[in-house]
Amino acid sequence: MPGAGDIPPGWEKSSELRTEGPDDNTLAGVQQGFAAPDLEGIVGLRAYSFRSTTDAIRYYTDTKSKMAGAKLGSVELPDVDAAYTAAYCLTDDYCSASITFRLGSVAGVVNLNTKTRPAVDPRVLNSVTRMFVQRIRQAQQGQTPPRRRHRPDARGPVGRD
């Protein structure tokens, strides 16, 4: 999961890191929430490592098919096998915008819940998702991520100078 230097300035952990699994299909799952005062919401990061790519594809397809009431869209992320965006409101004062992606046998979600209609700058959601994808790729390759700080623009994290 991302460290404090990977997230935008001002964001703080809003929940403890949660782990799940293993079960019949997953090897492990992790979740972490961040309070995002600049976005007036909570950002959740989730990743699930599946026993096979087929299981990850099934999870990705199932989650996308359950979004019938959401405004869906595609998203371009480097080095991912598939990705989509979703935006929806459960009530007038509880809305969500997310990016769901798949990397081989890993599926991930970056989700922003707000108390207002989704007016999220997609650059922020894309930037955080790219950083999360990079962290997952590094873990898949057995690498320890470098310490980073988050850029406020759409290009994502950069190394410390």
mmCIF file of C-alpha atoms in Angstrom:
data_model
loop_
_atom_site.group_PDB
_atom_site.id
_atom_site.type_symbol
_atom_site.label_atom_id
_atom_site.label_comp_id
_atom_site.label_asym_id
_atom_site.label_seq_id
_atom_site.Cartn_x
_atom_site.Cartn_y
_atom_site.Cartn_z
ATOM 1 C CA MET A 1 0.000 0.000 0.000
ATOM 2 C CA PRO A 2 1.112 3.566 -0.540
ATOM 3 C CA GLY A 3 2.976 5.396 2.169
ATOM 4 C CA ALA A 4 2.360 8.908 3.488
ATOM 5 C CA GLY A 5 4.731 10.406 0.898
ATOM 6 C CA ASP A 6 2.801 8.827 -1.978
ATOM 7 C CA ILE A 7 -0.508 10.559 -1.372
ATOM 8 C CA PRO A 8 -1.385 14.203 -2.034
ATOM 9 C CA PRO A 9 -0.411 16.757 0.616
ATOM 10 C CA GLY A 10 -3.005 17.120 3.370
ATOM 11 C CA TRP A 11 -4.408 13.594 3.033
ATOM 12 C CA GLU A 12 -4.287 11.432 6.148
ATOM 13 C CA LYS A 13 -5.060 7.802 6.878
ATOM 14 C CA SER A 14 -8.709 7.530 7.861
ATOM 15 C CA SER A 15 -8.677 3.827 8.668
ATOM 16 C CA GLU A 16 -6.259 1.146 9.697
ATOM 17 C CA LEU A 17 -4.792 -1.082 7.011
ATOM 18 C CA ARG A 18 -7.069 -4.112 6.676
ATOM 19 C CA THR A 19 -6.029 -7.447 5.254
ATOM 20 C CA GLU A 20 -8.221 -10.326 4.109
ATOM 21 C CA GLY A 21 -7.857 -13.875 2.863
ATOM 22 C CA PRO A 22 -6.866 -16.229 1.695
ATOM 23 C CA ASP A 23 -10.086 -17.847 0.525
ATOM 24 C CA ASP A 24 -11.154 -20.045 -2.395
ATOM 25 C CA ASN A 25 -10.186 -17.487 -5.054
ATOM 26 C CA THR A 26 -7.974 -14.868 -3.426
ATOM 27 C CA LEU A 27 -4.532 -15.147 -1.930
ATOM 28 C CA ALA A 28 -4.907 -11.849 -0.087
ATOM 29 C CA GLY A 29 -6.710 -8.542 -0.021
ATOM 30 C CA VAL A 30 -5.710 -5.180 1.434
ATOM 31 C CA GLN A 31 -7.655 -1.971 2.058
ATOM 32 C CA GLN A 32 -6.631 1.480 3.243
ATOM 33 C CA GLY A 33 -8.711 4.657 3.587
ATOM 34 C CA PHE A 34 -7.496 8.248 3.411
ATOM 35 C CA ALA A 35 -9.295 11.449 4.389
ATOM 36 C CA ALA A 36 -9.004 13.843 1.456
ATOM 37 C CA PRO A 37 -10.014 17.292 2.768
ATOM 38 C CA ASP A 38 -9.230 18.962 -0.580
ATOM 39 C CA LEU A 39 -11.787 16.661 -2.233
ATOM 40 C CA GLU A 40 -14.202 16.778 0.718
ATOM 41 C CA GLY A 41 -14.279 13.011 0.930
ATOM 42 C CA ILE A 42 -12.675 9.701 1.762
ATOM 43 C CA VAL A 43 -10.443 7.875 -0.720
ATOM 44 C CA GLY A 44 -10.258 4.108 -0.415
ATOM 45 C CA LEU A 45 -7.583 1.917 -1.981
ATOM 46 C CA ARG A 46 -8.224 -1.827 -2.317
ATOM 47 C CA ALA A 47 -6.233 -4.589 -3.973
ATOM 48 C CA TYR A 48 -6.960 -8.298 -4.273
ATOM 49 C CA SER A 49 -4.439 -10.887 -5.356
ATOM 50 C CA PHE A 50 -6.146 -13.871 -6.975
ATOM 51 C CA ARG A 51 -4.968 -17.450 -7.372
ATOM 52 C CA SER A 52 -5.173 -17.080 -11.160
ATOM 53 C CA THR A 53 -5.597 -14.464 -13.862
ATOM 54 C CA THR A 54 -8.903 -16.143 -14.722
ATOM 55 C CA ASP A 55 -10.180 -15.467 -11.183
ATOM 56 C CA ALA A 56 -9.055 -11.819 -11.419
ATOM 57 C CA ILE A 57 -10.808 -11.430 -14.792
ATOM 58 C CA ARG A 58 -13.973 -12.922 -13.283
ATOM 59 C CA TYR A 59 -13.851 -10.495 -10.331
ATOM 60 C CA TYR A 60 -13.216 -7.510 -12.640
ATOM 61 C CA THR A 61 -16.044 -8.514 -15.001
ATOM 62 C CA ASP A 62 -18.471 -9.194 -12.130
ATOM 63 C CA THR A 63 -17.794 -5.865 -10.433
ATOM 64 C CA LYS A 64 -18.244 -4.002 -13.716
ATOM 65 C CA SER A 65 -21.526 -5.789 -14.471
ATOM 66 C CA LYS A 66 -22.862 -4.785 -11.026
ATOM 67 C CA MET A 67 -22.458 -1.110 -11.957
ATOM 68 C CA ALA A 68 -25.631 -1.005 -14.078
ATOM 69 C CA GLY A 69 -26.810 2.210 -12.393
ATOM 70 C CA ALA A 70 -23.460 3.971 -12.620
ATOM 71 C CA LYS A 71 -22.060 6.238 -15.277
ATOM 72 C CA LEU A 72 -19.261 4.063 -16.661
ATOM 73 C CA GLY A 73 -16.308 5.154 -18.731
ATOM 74 C CA SER A 74 -12.963 3.886 -19.878
ATOM 75 C CA VAL A 75 -9.649 5.091 -18.543
ATOM 76 C CA GLU A 76 -6.158 4.798 -19.969
ATOM 77 C CA LEU A 77 -3.593 3.588 -17.487
ATOM 78 C CA PRO A 78 -0.122 2.450 -18.497
ATOM 79 C CA ASP A 79 0.678 -1.190 -17.880
ATOM 80 C CA VAL A 80 -2.802 -2.378 -16.883
ATOM 81 C CA ASP A 81 -4.743 -5.133 -18.597
ATOM 82 C CA ALA A 82 -8.145 -3.458 -18.172
ATOM 83 C CA ALA A 83 -9.670 -0.454 -16.385
ATOM 84 C CA TYR A 84 -12.945 1.439 -16.112
ATOM 85 C CA THR A 85 -14.328 4.405 -14.214
ATOM 86 C CA ALA A 86 -17.670 4.581 -12.441
ATOM 87 C CA ALA A 87 -19.600 7.468 -10.917
ATOM 88 C CA TYR A 88 -22.895 7.190 -9.057
ATOM 89 C CA CYS A 89 -24.887 8.607 -6.151
ATOM 90 C CA LEU A 90 -26.620 6.433 -3.578
ATOM 91 C CA THR A 91 -28.428 9.477 -2.144
ATOM 92 C CA ASP A 92 -28.342 13.223 -2.775
ATOM 93 C CA ASP A 93 -25.570 13.542 -0.212
ATOM 94 C CA TYR A 94 -23.524 10.377 -0.781
ATOM 95 C CA CYS A 95 -21.759 9.928 -4.109
ATOM 96 C CA SER A 96 -18.853 7.871 -5.374
ATOM 97 C CA ALA A 97 -16.297 8.055 -8.179
ATOM 98 C CA SER A 98 -13.893 5.176 -8.764
ATOM 99 C CA ILE A 99 -11.370 3.541 -11.044
ATOM 100 C CA THR A 100 -11.271 -0.264 -11.096
ATOM 101 C CA PHE A 101 -8.351 -2.001 -12.806
ATOM 102 C CA ARG A 102 -6.744 -5.392 -13.346
ATOM 103 C CA LEU A 103 -3.042 -6.268 -13.547
ATOM 104 C CA GLY A 104 -2.646 -9.943 -14.351
ATOM 105 C CA SER A 105 -3.943 -11.793 -11.284
ATOM 106 C CA VAL A 106 -4.407 -8.609 -9.204
ATOM 107 C CA ALA A 107 -7.481 -6.372 -9.219
ATOM 108 C CA GLY A 108 -7.561 -2.950 -7.608
ATOM 109 C CA VAL A 109 -9.924 -0.085 -6.899
ATOM 110 C CA VAL A 110 -9.381 3.570 -6.065
ATOM 111 C CA ASN A 111 -12.676 4.951 -4.782
ATOM 112 C CA LEU A 112 -13.658 8.463 -3.678
ATOM 113 C CA ASN A 113 -16.788 8.867 -1.542
ATOM 114 C CA THR A 114 -18.122 12.398 -1.083
ATOM 115 C CA LYS A 115 -21.072 14.064 0.611
ATOM 116 C CA THR A 116 -21.874 15.965 -2.579
ATOM 117 C CA ARG A 117 -22.491 15.199 -6.227
ATOM 118 C CA PRO A 118 -19.309 13.856 -7.858
ATOM 119 C CA ALA A 119 -17.337 16.855 -9.012
ATOM 120 C CA VAL A 120 -13.976 15.159 -8.645
ATOM 121 C CA ASP A 121 -11.120 16.425 -10.738
ATOM 122 C CA PRO A 122 -10.349 13.263 -12.736
ATOM 123 C CA ARG A 123 -6.664 14.195 -12.782
ATOM 124 C CA VAL A 124 -6.437 13.567 -9.030
ATOM 125 C CA LEU A 125 -8.192 10.195 -9.208
ATOM 126 C CA ASN A 126 -6.048 9.201 -12.215
ATOM 127 C CA SER A 127 -2.840 10.330 -10.517
ATOM 128 C CA VAL A 128 -3.525 8.371 -7.321
ATOM 129 C CA THR A 129 -4.543 5.318 -9.366
ATOM 130 C CA ARG A 130 -1.327 5.452 -11.438
ATOM 131 C CA MET A 131 0.705 5.595 -8.219
ATOM 132 C CA PHE A 132 -1.252 2.612 -6.815
ATOM 133 C CA VAL A 133 -0.714 0.639 -10.039
ATOM 134 C CA GLN A 134 3.006 1.398 -9.820
ATOM 135 C CA ARG A 135 3.128 0.134 -6.203
ATOM 136 C CA ILE A 136 1.331 -3.088 -7.179
ATOM 137 C CA ARG A 137 3.725 -3.664 -10.100
ATOM 138 C CA GLN A 138 6.694 -3.129 -7.787
ATOM 139 C CA ALA A 139 5.279 -5.649 -5.301
ATOM 140 C CA GLN A 140 4.671 -8.163 -8.108
ATOM 141 C CA GLN A 141 8.338 -7.807 -9.072
ATOM 142 C CA GLY A 142 9.568 -8.125 -5.473
ATOM 143 C CA GLN A 143 10.778 -4.515 -5.348
ATOM 144 C CA THR A 144 10.584 -2.148 -2.398
ATOM 145 C CA PRO A 145 9.065 1.153 -3.535
ATOM 146 C CA PRO A 146 11.239 4.255 -3.217
ATOM 147 C CA ARG A 147 10.193 7.072 -0.898
ATOM 148 C CA ARG A 148 8.170 9.519 -2.945
ATOM 149 C CA ARG A 149 6.175 12.696 -2.684
ATOM 150 C CA HIS A 150 2.995 13.296 -4.636
ATOM 151 C CA ARG A 151 2.801 16.025 -7.279
ATOM 152 C CA PRO A 152 -0.354 18.117 -7.202
ATOM 153 C CA ASP A 153 -0.765 17.789 -10.977
ATOM 154 C CA ALA A 154 -1.859 14.839 -13.113
ATOM 155 C CA ARG A 155 1.599 13.347 -13.625
ATOM 156 C CA GLY A 156 1.665 11.523 -10.323
ATOM 157 C CA PRO A 157 4.423 10.805 -7.825
ATOM 158 C CA VAL A 158 8.025 11.786 -8.308
ATOM 159 C CA GLY A 159 11.237 10.863 -6.518
ATOM 160 C CA ARG A 160 12.591 12.982 -3.680
ATOM 161 C CA ASP A 161 15.266 15.465 -4.657
#
